[in-house]
Amino acid sequence: MVKCPRCGYDNSINAVYCDNCAYRLTDHKGRYIKNTKRVNKWDIGIARKIVIVLGIIIIALLLFSFIYNNTQPSDNETLNVITDDGSVHKTASYPYEAVILYEGSWYAEMGNPNYLVKESGYGPETFTLDCAAWDRVAIDAQKYDYGEGEFKVQLLRNGEVVAENSTTNVTGRIVINYNY
């Protein structure tokens, strides 16, 4: 029996090639090749293996990040409303505005009830509220100067008044809660 130096298979004594892997067992003069250490082309050090694996992981993460970031819809696309008939109604990124109509000084808290923004001012002002179309909106406004004029607050959605309240009381306070 002749042992193949490549795969270790026991071949017949007359075999020129290994019956298992077709490795040449004799040289050009017909002499059997001695068993030598099997050469592994992939025999690399552990450090190189770690570097290769880490490199593959980093490339995979970068590729995933690139694909994820380039497939996410923009802010305007996420605020579009698709109706039952499949048509798309485009809305503004922030469709709500608060309008305070008063000729004196005032103070207001407005926006999403969980994240109210505090503003104060003098005279009429309009604020774009950081609320999406599906958010609840709250406005709590009050006169600061105890004036006698009309204090009016409006909530606009895409430019149309959806809620409005006013008072002429000197300590006038207005609260608007709007659920789309």
XYZ file of N, CA, C and O in Angstrom:
720
model
N 0.831 -1.176 0.000
C 0.000 0.000 0.000
C 0.880 1.245 0.000
O 1.864 1.314 0.723
N 0.436 2.219 -0.802
C 1.149 3.494 -0.889
C 0.208 4.583 -0.366
O -0.906 4.739 -0.867
N 0.693 5.305 0.612
C -0.109 6.359 1.235
C 0.077 7.653 0.435
O 1.196 8.052 0.146
N -1.034 8.286 0.088
C -0.991 9.547 -0.670
C -0.467 10.660 0.232
O -0.969 10.850 1.345
N 0.543 11.419 -0.220
C 1.070 12.502 0.612
C 0.101 13.676 0.746
O 0.229 14.477 1.652
N -0.881 13.786 -0.126
C -1.822 14.891 -0.078
C -2.993 14.588 0.856
O -3.291 15.358 1.765
N -3.692 13.466 0.606
C -4.917 13.205 1.362
C -4.793 12.047 2.353
O -5.680 11.841 3.171
N -3.711 11.273 2.279
C -3.513 10.187 3.220
C -4.218 8.903 2.852
O -4.233 7.955 3.633
N -4.804 8.809 1.680
C -5.526 7.615 1.240
C -4.533 6.485 0.950
O -3.461 6.723 0.392
N -4.886 5.259 1.335
C -4.032 4.089 1.058
C -4.366 3.558 -0.336
O -5.448 3.036 -0.578
N -3.390 3.701 -1.261
C -3.557 3.253 -2.638
C -2.847 1.914 -2.842
O -1.995 1.521 -2.054
N -3.177 1.258 -3.932
C -2.497 -0.011 -4.252
C -1.043 0.269 -4.607
O -0.675 1.386 -4.968
N -0.227 -0.713 -4.533
C 1.212 -0.591 -4.753
C 1.540 -0.177 -6.186
O 2.556 0.445 -6.449
N 0.679 -0.482 -7.140
C 0.934 -0.166 -8.545
C 0.351 1.177 -8.964
O 0.479 1.573 -10.116
N -0.298 1.886 -8.068
C -0.962 3.138 -8.426
C 0.056 4.224 -8.736
O 1.044 4.397 -8.029
N -0.177 4.942 -9.835
C 0.655 6.090 -10.206
C 0.002 7.371 -9.682
O 0.692 8.296 -9.275
N -1.350 7.384 -9.664
C -2.101 8.523 -9.134
C -2.969 8.044 -7.989
O -3.415 6.896 -7.973
N -3.234 8.904 -7.062
C -4.083 8.567 -5.914
C -5.495 8.293 -6.407
O -6.054 9.068 -7.192
N -6.086 7.211 -5.933
C -7.446 6.849 -6.319
C -8.478 7.804 -5.694
O -9.603 7.895 -6.183
N -8.106 8.529 -4.673
C -9.034 9.416 -3.976
C -8.973 10.849 -4.505
O -9.999 11.448 -4.786
N -7.756 11.402 -4.667
C -7.632 12.815 -5.029
C -6.868 13.052 -6.333
O -6.655 14.203 -6.706
N -6.436 12.029 -7.001
C -5.732 12.107 -8.287
C -4.365 12.777 -8.173
O -3.817 13.256 -9.158
N -3.777 12.764 -7.000
C -2.441 13.321 -6.815
C -1.423 12.342 -7.402
O -1.541 11.130 -7.248
N -0.415 12.860 -8.060
C 0.622 11.999 -8.669
C 1.478 11.385 -7.559
O 2.059 12.097 -6.754
N 1.544 10.038 -7.561
C 2.268 9.332 -6.502
C 3.713 9.014 -6.893
O 4.534 8.734 -6.024
N 4.030 9.048 -8.173
C 5.402 8.735 -8.623
C 5.962 9.924 -9.378
O 5.226 10.723 -9.959
N 7.281 10.029 -9.369
C 7.911 11.093 -10.142
C 8.067 10.630 -11.590
O 7.622 9.549 -11.961
N 8.755 11.418 -12.398
C 8.893 11.099 -13.826
C 9.735 9.839 -14.075
O 9.679 9.243 -15.141
N 10.486 9.376 -13.090
C 11.284 8.147 -13.229
C 10.570 6.941 -12.644
O 11.122 5.856 -12.601
N 9.338 7.127 -12.148
C 8.580 6.017 -11.610
C 8.828 5.752 -10.138
O 8.338 4.778 -9.588
N 9.607 6.592 -9.448
C 9.866 6.415 -8.020
C 8.725 7.047 -7.218
O 8.213 8.120 -7.585
N 8.381 6.370 -6.139
C 7.324 6.912 -5.291
C 7.798 8.161 -4.557
O 8.925 8.232 -4.084
N 6.881 9.129 -4.477
C 7.182 10.371 -3.762
C 6.951 10.115 -2.285
O 5.941 9.543 -1.879
N 7.923 10.507 -1.473
C 7.819 10.290 -0.035
C 6.737 11.200 0.561
O 6.464 12.281 0.063
N 6.135 10.719 1.644
C 5.154 11.536 2.351
C 5.852 12.756 2.919
O 6.797 12.649 3.689
N 5.389 13.876 2.501
C 5.932 15.134 3.018
C 4.800 15.852 3.740
O 3.630 15.494 3.606
N 5.154 16.866 4.459
C 4.148 17.640 5.175
C 3.194 18.263 4.167
O 3.607 18.812 3.158
N 1.913 18.135 4.451
C 0.895 18.679 3.588
C 0.968 20.207 3.626
O 1.004 20.808 4.690
N 1.010 20.827 2.488
C 1.097 22.284 2.411
C -0.312 22.840 2.323
O -1.071 22.480 1.441
N -0.627 23.691 3.246
C -1.938 24.329 3.263
C -1.763 25.774 2.827
O -1.107 26.558 3.500
N -2.343 26.110 1.705
C -2.200 27.475 1.190
C -2.890 28.487 2.100
O -2.603 29.656 2.040
N -3.827 28.044 2.917
C -4.550 28.941 3.805
C -3.966 28.966 5.207
O -4.593 29.446 6.129
N -2.775 28.455 5.377
C -2.143 28.417 6.682
C -1.561 29.790 6.997
O -0.414 30.085 6.690
N -2.372 30.643 7.588
C -1.924 31.987 7.966
C -2.056 32.121 9.471
O -2.789 31.386 10.120
N -1.376 33.088 10.011
C -1.372 33.278 11.452
C -2.709 33.739 11.996
O -3.564 34.265 11.284
N -2.885 33.542 13.275
C -4.136 33.915 13.944
C -4.377 35.416 13.881
O -5.511 35.861 13.732
N -3.330 36.217 13.973
C -3.490 37.668 13.915
C -4.041 38.100 12.563
O -4.921 38.964 12.489
N -3.553 37.484 11.504
C -4.051 37.828 10.178
C -5.508 37.403 10.021
O -6.300 38.096 9.387
N -5.861 36.264 10.588
C -7.249 35.821 10.526
C -8.155 36.818 11.234
O -9.237 37.156 10.742
N -7.726 37.303 12.398
C -8.522 38.281 13.148
C -8.670 39.567 12.350
O -9.756 40.139 12.273
N -7.578 40.026 11.750
C -7.627 41.260 10.953
C -8.579 41.097 9.771
O -9.375 41.986 9.464
N -8.544 39.944 9.121
C -9.424 39.697 7.980
C -10.891 39.687 8.421
O -11.745 40.313 7.798
N -11.191 39.000 9.522
C -12.566 38.940 10.015
C -13.056 40.323 10.424
O -14.181 40.727 10.084
N -12.233 41.088 11.142
C -12.619 42.450 11.530
C -12.824 43.334 10.309
O -13.748 44.150 10.271
N -11.970 43.190 9.312
C -12.121 43.958 8.084
C -13.445 43.657 7.394
O -14.143 44.563 6.933
N -13.804 42.388 7.338
C -15.075 42.001 6.719
C -16.250 42.573 7.510
O -17.215 43.080 6.934
N -16.161 42.522 8.846
C -17.237 43.070 9.682
C -17.367 44.578 9.475
O -18.477 45.100 9.338
N -16.260 45.293 9.438
C -16.298 46.747 9.249
C -16.880 47.093 7.884
O -17.719 47.988 7.769
N -16.467 46.380 6.858
C -17.007 46.636 5.520
C -18.509 46.361 5.497
O -19.282 47.128 4.915
N -18.941 45.287 6.152
C -20.372 44.965 6.201
C -21.152 46.050 6.930
O -22.233 46.461 6.484
N -20.625 46.562 8.049
C -21.305 47.632 8.786
C -21.376 48.917 7.969
O -22.401 49.601 7.972
N -20.304 49.267 7.290
C -20.314 50.460 6.449
C -21.319 50.321 5.307
O -22.054 51.261 5.000
N -21.370 49.160 4.706
C -22.314 48.913 3.632
C -23.752 48.985 4.153
O -24.614 49.614 3.542
N -24.008 48.369 5.303
C -25.338 48.428 5.904
C -25.722 49.874 6.218
O -26.842 50.298 5.939
N -24.812 50.635 6.796
C -25.080 52.032 7.133
C -25.398 52.841 5.882
O -26.337 53.632 5.862
N -24.627 52.646 4.835
C -24.846 53.369 3.582
C -26.222 53.033 3.005
O -26.983 53.924 2.627
N -26.558 51.747 2.970
C -27.847 51.332 2.412
C -28.994 51.855 3.280
O -29.983 52.377 2.769
N -28.851 51.765 4.598
C -29.908 52.217 5.506
C -30.150 53.716 5.349
O -31.281 54.156 5.228
N -29.087 54.510 5.340
C -29.241 55.963 5.245
C -29.800 56.402 3.903
O -30.495 57.411 3.822
N -29.501 55.682 2.850
C -29.972 56.080 1.528
C -31.349 55.525 1.185
O -31.888 55.864 0.139
N -31.912 54.684 2.036
C -33.254 54.166 1.765
C -34.303 54.738 2.705
O -35.473 54.393 2.575
N -33.917 55.606 3.632
C -34.879 56.210 4.537
C -35.575 57.375 3.847
O -34.947 58.148 3.136
N -36.879 57.538 4.048
C -37.583 58.657 3.419
C -37.180 59.972 4.074
O -36.761 60.013 5.230
N -37.294 61.047 3.313
C -36.986 62.360 3.869
C -38.094 62.758 4.836
O -39.148 62.126 4.897
N -37.866 63.843 5.577
C -38.872 64.307 6.530
C -40.181 64.635 5.837
O -41.259 64.351 6.343
N -40.112 65.252 4.667
C -41.340 65.596 3.951
C -42.083 64.352 3.484
O -43.300 64.316 3.483
N -41.372 63.322 3.073
C -42.026 62.101 2.618
C -42.723 61.378 3.758
O -43.758 60.770 3.565
N -42.176 61.443 4.978
C -42.787 60.734 6.090
C -44.051 61.415 6.564
O -44.855 60.801 7.249
N -44.253 62.670 6.205
C -45.442 63.386 6.641
C -46.548 63.363 5.590
O -47.580 63.975 5.774
N -46.347 62.670 4.484
C -47.392 62.552 3.480
C -48.486 61.630 3.991
O -48.228 60.667 4.701
N -49.698 61.927 3.610
C -50.834 61.134 4.034
C -51.363 60.383 2.818
O -51.666 60.989 1.799
N -51.485 59.074 2.925
C -52.036 58.275 1.835
C -53.476 57.957 2.187
O -53.772 57.406 3.243
N -54.392 58.315 1.292
C -55.809 58.126 1.551
C -56.262 56.754 1.072
O -55.504 56.007 0.461
N -57.549 56.441 1.333
C -58.099 55.135 0.954
C -58.020 54.868 -0.548
O -57.875 53.738 -0.971
N -58.147 55.924 -1.354
C -58.099 55.699 -2.804
C -56.669 55.634 -3.339
O -56.459 55.521 -4.536
N -55.667 55.697 -2.462
C -54.265 55.563 -2.871
C -53.604 56.860 -3.248
O -52.412 56.895 -3.539
N -54.341 57.970 -3.253
C -53.711 59.243 -3.604
C -52.921 59.770 -2.418
O -53.202 59.461 -1.267
N -51.928 60.577 -2.711
C -51.056 61.112 -1.671
C -51.344 62.599 -1.504
O -51.327 63.360 -2.465
N -51.635 62.990 -0.273
C -51.812 64.404 0.041
C -50.548 64.883 0.718
O -50.241 64.460 1.825
N -49.831 65.755 0.043
C -48.601 66.260 0.636
C -48.957 67.342 1.642
O -49.766 68.214 1.376
N -48.331 67.258 2.796
C -48.544 68.266 3.831
C -47.220 68.935 4.134
O -46.164 68.459 3.747
N -47.283 70.019 4.845
C -46.067 70.710 5.240
C -45.342 69.874 6.286
O -45.941 69.055 6.969
N -44.047 70.097 6.424
C -43.286 69.370 7.431
C -43.844 69.624 8.820
O -43.944 68.726 9.637
N -44.174 70.878 9.093
C -44.783 71.263 10.364
C -46.057 72.032 10.028
O -46.021 73.242 9.829
N -47.189 71.346 9.975
C -48.409 71.984 9.466
C -49.092 72.947 10.433
O -49.981 73.674 10.033
N -48.691 72.963 11.701
C -49.392 73.782 12.692
C -48.673 75.108 12.939
O -47.445 75.165 13.037
N -49.493 76.138 13.086
C -48.988 77.458 13.480
C -49.885 78.002 14.581
O -51.101 77.785 14.566
N -49.278 78.718 15.508
C -50.028 79.395 16.556
C -49.951 80.892 16.264
O -48.872 81.423 16.016
N -51.101 81.557 16.285
C -51.162 82.995 16.025
C -51.697 83.658 17.292
O -52.784 83.316 17.770
N -50.919 84.593 17.809
C -51.340 85.336 18.988
C -51.612 86.763 18.539
O -50.725 87.438 18.000
N -52.868 87.199 18.734
C -53.297 88.528 18.311
C -53.626 89.346 19.558
O -54.693 89.180 20.160
N -52.679 90.186 19.929
C -52.869 91.042 21.105
C -51.883 92.188 20.997
O -50.741 92.002 20.579
N -52.312 93.371 21.382
C -51.457 94.558 21.255
C -50.620 94.832 22.505
O -49.934 95.847 22.564
N -50.635 93.961 23.459
C -49.848 94.135 24.671
C -48.859 92.998 24.842
O -48.554 92.250 23.910
N -48.344 92.842 26.072
C -47.392 91.757 26.331
C -48.154 90.508 26.756
O -49.200 90.575 27.380
N -47.588 89.363 26.425
C -48.230 88.078 26.655
C -47.180 87.005 26.885
O -46.001 87.194 26.613
N -47.659 85.846 27.367
C -46.810 84.675 27.606
C -47.592 83.452 27.135
O -48.809 83.374 27.337
N -46.908 82.495 26.493
C -47.610 81.308 26.001
C -46.711 80.077 26.076
O -45.490 80.170 25.949
N -47.356 78.939 26.290
C -46.716 77.630 26.171
C -47.505 76.897 25.103
O -48.733 76.809 25.175
N -46.780 76.354 24.083
C -47.490 75.776 22.947
C -46.703 74.655 22.295
O -45.492 74.586 22.421
N -47.443 73.779 21.606
C -46.826 72.665 20.889
C -47.424 71.341 21.315
O -48.555 71.263 21.788
N -46.649 70.292 21.170
C -47.052 68.964 21.618
C -47.175 69.019 23.137
O -46.270 69.514 23.807
N -48.284 68.532 23.728
C -48.456 68.633 25.181
C -47.308 68.045 25.994
O -47.077 68.449 27.121
N -46.575 67.109 25.423
C -45.440 66.518 26.142
C -44.174 67.369 26.038
O -43.241 67.173 26.803
N -44.127 68.276 25.068
C -42.929 69.089 24.822
C -43.339 70.520 24.494
O -43.159 70.978 23.368
N -43.893 71.212 25.464
C -44.347 72.572 25.225
C -43.176 73.546 25.121
O -42.206 73.451 25.863
N -43.307 74.486 24.194
C -42.305 75.531 23.991
C -42.835 76.798 24.649
O -43.992 77.179 24.456
N -41.981 77.478 25.409
C -42.389 78.689 26.115
C -41.941 79.905 25.309
O -40.787 79.994 24.905
N -42.886 80.816 25.093
C -42.605 82.046 24.356
C -43.269 83.207 25.073
O -44.318 83.062 25.700
N -42.660 84.356 24.969
C -43.293 85.581 25.446
C -43.008 86.657 24.418
O -42.055 86.571 23.650
N -43.871 87.666 24.386
C -43.671 88.703 23.386
C -44.579 89.884 23.618
O -45.325 89.954 24.600
N -44.516 90.804 22.672
C -45.336 92.002 22.710
C -45.916 92.195 21.322
O -45.183 92.207 20.328
N -47.222 92.295 21.236
C -47.881 92.472 19.953
C -48.144 91.142 19.262
O -47.759 90.080 19.741
N -48.805 91.221 18.117
C -49.177 89.995 17.390
C -47.943 89.244 16.871
O -46.990 89.859 16.403
N -48.001 87.924 16.963
C -46.906 87.082 16.444
C -47.471 85.756 15.975
O -48.506 85.294 16.449
N -46.728 85.128 15.053
C -47.082 83.801 14.528
C -45.901 82.874 14.750
O -44.758 83.241 14.488
N -46.194 81.666 15.221
C -45.156 80.679 15.503
C -45.462 79.381 14.761
O -46.596 78.913 14.776
N -44.448 78.809 14.147
C -44.581 77.474 13.575
C -44.297 76.485 14.701
O -43.259 76.547 15.345
N -45.243 75.583 14.922
C -45.110 74.633 16.023
C -44.419 73.360 15.545
O -44.686 72.870 14.451
N -43.557 72.847 16.383
C -42.795 71.626 16.074
C -43.670 70.408 16.352
O -43.409 69.633 17.261
N -44.728 70.258 15.542
C -45.678 69.154 15.701
C -45.951 68.560 14.330
O -46.118 69.281 13.357
N -46.026 67.257 14.278
C -46.388 66.582 13.039
C -47.908 66.616 12.876
O -48.641 66.946 13.816
N -48.378 66.253 11.703
C -49.805 66.320 11.405
C -50.642 65.448 12.341
O -51.804 65.725 12.582
N -50.073 64.387 12.880
C -50.835 63.468 13.725
C -50.694 63.774 15.218
O -51.301 63.107 16.036
N -49.903 64.768 15.589
C -49.699 65.095 17.003
C -50.895 65.849 17.582
O -51.609 66.556 16.877
N -51.066 65.700 18.889
C -51.976 66.574 19.620
C -51.271 67.903 19.794
O -50.056 67.955 19.923
N -52.041 68.981 19.832
C -51.464 70.313 19.962
C -52.159 71.028 21.113
O -53.376 70.954 21.256
N -51.363 71.708 21.938
C -51.909 72.468 23.063
C -51.314 73.873 23.046
O -50.141 74.064 22.726
N -52.160 74.840 23.375
C -51.707 76.228 23.537
C -52.295 76.742 24.842
O -53.502 76.642 25.078
N -51.436 77.283 25.689
C -51.860 77.902 26.946
C -51.242 79.298 26.957
O -50.036 79.443 27.146
N -52.073 80.302 26.702
C -51.569 81.676 26.564
C -52.276 82.590 27.566
O -53.437 82.365 27.925
N -51.551 83.646 27.991
C -52.109 84.560 28.988
C -51.559 85.962 28.770
O -50.402 86.140 28.363
N -52.402 86.948 29.078
C -51.945 88.343 29.036
C -50.912 88.547 30.139
O -51.020 87.977 31.219
N -49.930 89.374 29.857
C -48.902 89.678 30.853
C -49.085 91.058 31.469
O -48.593 91.339 32.540
N -49.755 91.938 30.751
C -49.807 93.337 31.181
C -51.157 93.761 31.753
O -51.359 94.921 32.055
N -52.073 92.819 31.903
C -53.406 93.097 32.425
C -54.116 94.193 31.627
O -54.840 95.011 32.163
N -53.899 94.187 30.322
C -54.524 95.176 29.439
C -55.991 94.874 29.205
O -56.493 93.790 29.501
N -56.692 95.861 28.641
C -58.128 95.717 28.457
C -58.507 95.342 27.037
O -59.672 95.144 26.751
N -57.581 95.210 26.123
C -57.908 94.861 24.739
C -58.246 93.390 24.585
O -58.123 92.592 25.503
N -58.679 93.056 23.362
C -59.021 91.660 23.079
C -57.736 90.840 22.914
O -56.807 91.236 22.222
N -57.716 89.682 23.560
C -56.601 88.732 23.480
C -57.139 87.525 22.726
O -58.054 86.833 23.181
N -56.588 87.284 21.532
C -57.096 86.211 20.667
C -55.965 85.270 20.288
O -54.866 85.718 19.966
N -56.255 83.958 20.328
C -55.282 82.931 19.950
C -55.936 82.040 18.893
O -57.080 81.595 19.066
N -55.191 81.781 17.818
C -55.672 80.911 16.749
C -54.679 79.779 16.540
O -53.471 79.976 16.636
N -55.211 78.605 16.219
C -54.382 77.468 15.824
C -54.681 77.198 14.357
O -55.832 76.959 13.984
N -53.642 77.253 13.525
C -53.786 77.011 12.098
C -53.153 75.677 11.737
O -52.092 75.327 12.265
N -53.819 74.960 10.836
C -53.264 73.725 10.297
C -53.259 73.865 8.779
O -54.300 74.017 8.168
N -52.054 73.853 8.211
C -51.865 74.084 6.776
C -52.542 75.380 6.337
O -53.173 75.452 5.297
N -52.441 76.414 7.180
C -52.945 77.739 6.843
C -54.412 77.975 7.143
O -54.898 79.082 6.982
N -55.149 76.974 7.591
C -56.565 77.127 7.903
C -56.768 77.094 9.413
O -56.174 76.278 10.110
N -57.638 77.971 9.903
C -57.922 78.033 11.334
C -58.713 76.791 11.734
O -59.775 76.520 11.191
N -58.166 76.022 12.683
C -58.846 74.823 13.181
C -59.335 74.997 14.616
O -60.183 74.249 15.073
N -58.790 75.994 15.323
C -59.245 76.294 16.681
C -58.947 77.764 16.959
O -57.928 78.301 16.511
N -59.858 78.389 17.701
C -59.694 79.817 17.993
C -60.424 80.128 19.288
O -61.465 79.554 19.576
N -59.844 81.037 20.068
C -60.472 81.456 21.312
C -60.012 82.875 21.608
O -58.894 83.263 21.236
N -60.858 83.654 22.296
C -60.474 85.022 22.641
C -61.105 85.409 23.968
O -62.071 84.797 24.425
N -60.538 86.461 24.554
C -61.053 86.989 25.814
C -60.703 88.476 25.898
O -59.736 88.935 25.295
N -61.504 89.209 26.664
C -61.208 90.622 26.926
C -60.926 90.839 28.409
O -60.699 91.967 28.832
N -60.924 89.787 29.184
C -60.650 89.851 30.616
C -59.232 90.383 30.821
O -58.308 90.031 30.091
N -58.999 91.225 31.818
C -57.677 91.811 32.055
C -56.648 90.772 32.467
O -55.451 90.973 32.276
N -57.079 89.702 33.065
C -56.151 88.612 33.397
C -56.362 87.458 32.428
O -56.232 86.297 32.785
N -56.689 87.785 31.213
C -57.109 86.824 30.203
C -56.153 85.656 30.021
O -54.946 85.824 29.875
N -56.751 84.483 30.054
C -55.994 83.254 29.807
C -56.792 82.411 28.823
O -57.995 82.239 28.978
N -56.083 81.861 27.836
C -56.730 81.041 26.814
C -56.021 79.697 26.740
O -54.791 79.639 26.683
N -56.822 78.623 26.738
C -56.268 77.275 26.603
C -56.952 76.628 25.389
O -58.180 76.608 25.300
N -56.121 76.115 24.480
C -56.634 75.375 23.313
C -55.981 74.010 23.306
O -54.754 73.906 23.372
N -56.793 72.980 23.249
C -56.322 71.606 23.089
C -56.932 71.093 21.796
O -58.152 71.071 21.652
N -56.080 70.646 20.872
C -56.557 70.192 19.573
C -56.063 68.787 19.298
O -54.870 68.517 19.365
N -56.987 67.905 19.022
C -56.676 66.539 18.603
C -57.168 66.402 17.178
O -58.347 66.412 16.937
N -56.230 66.283 16.269
C -56.570 66.217 14.850
C -57.828 65.444 14.669
O -58.534 65.300 13.820
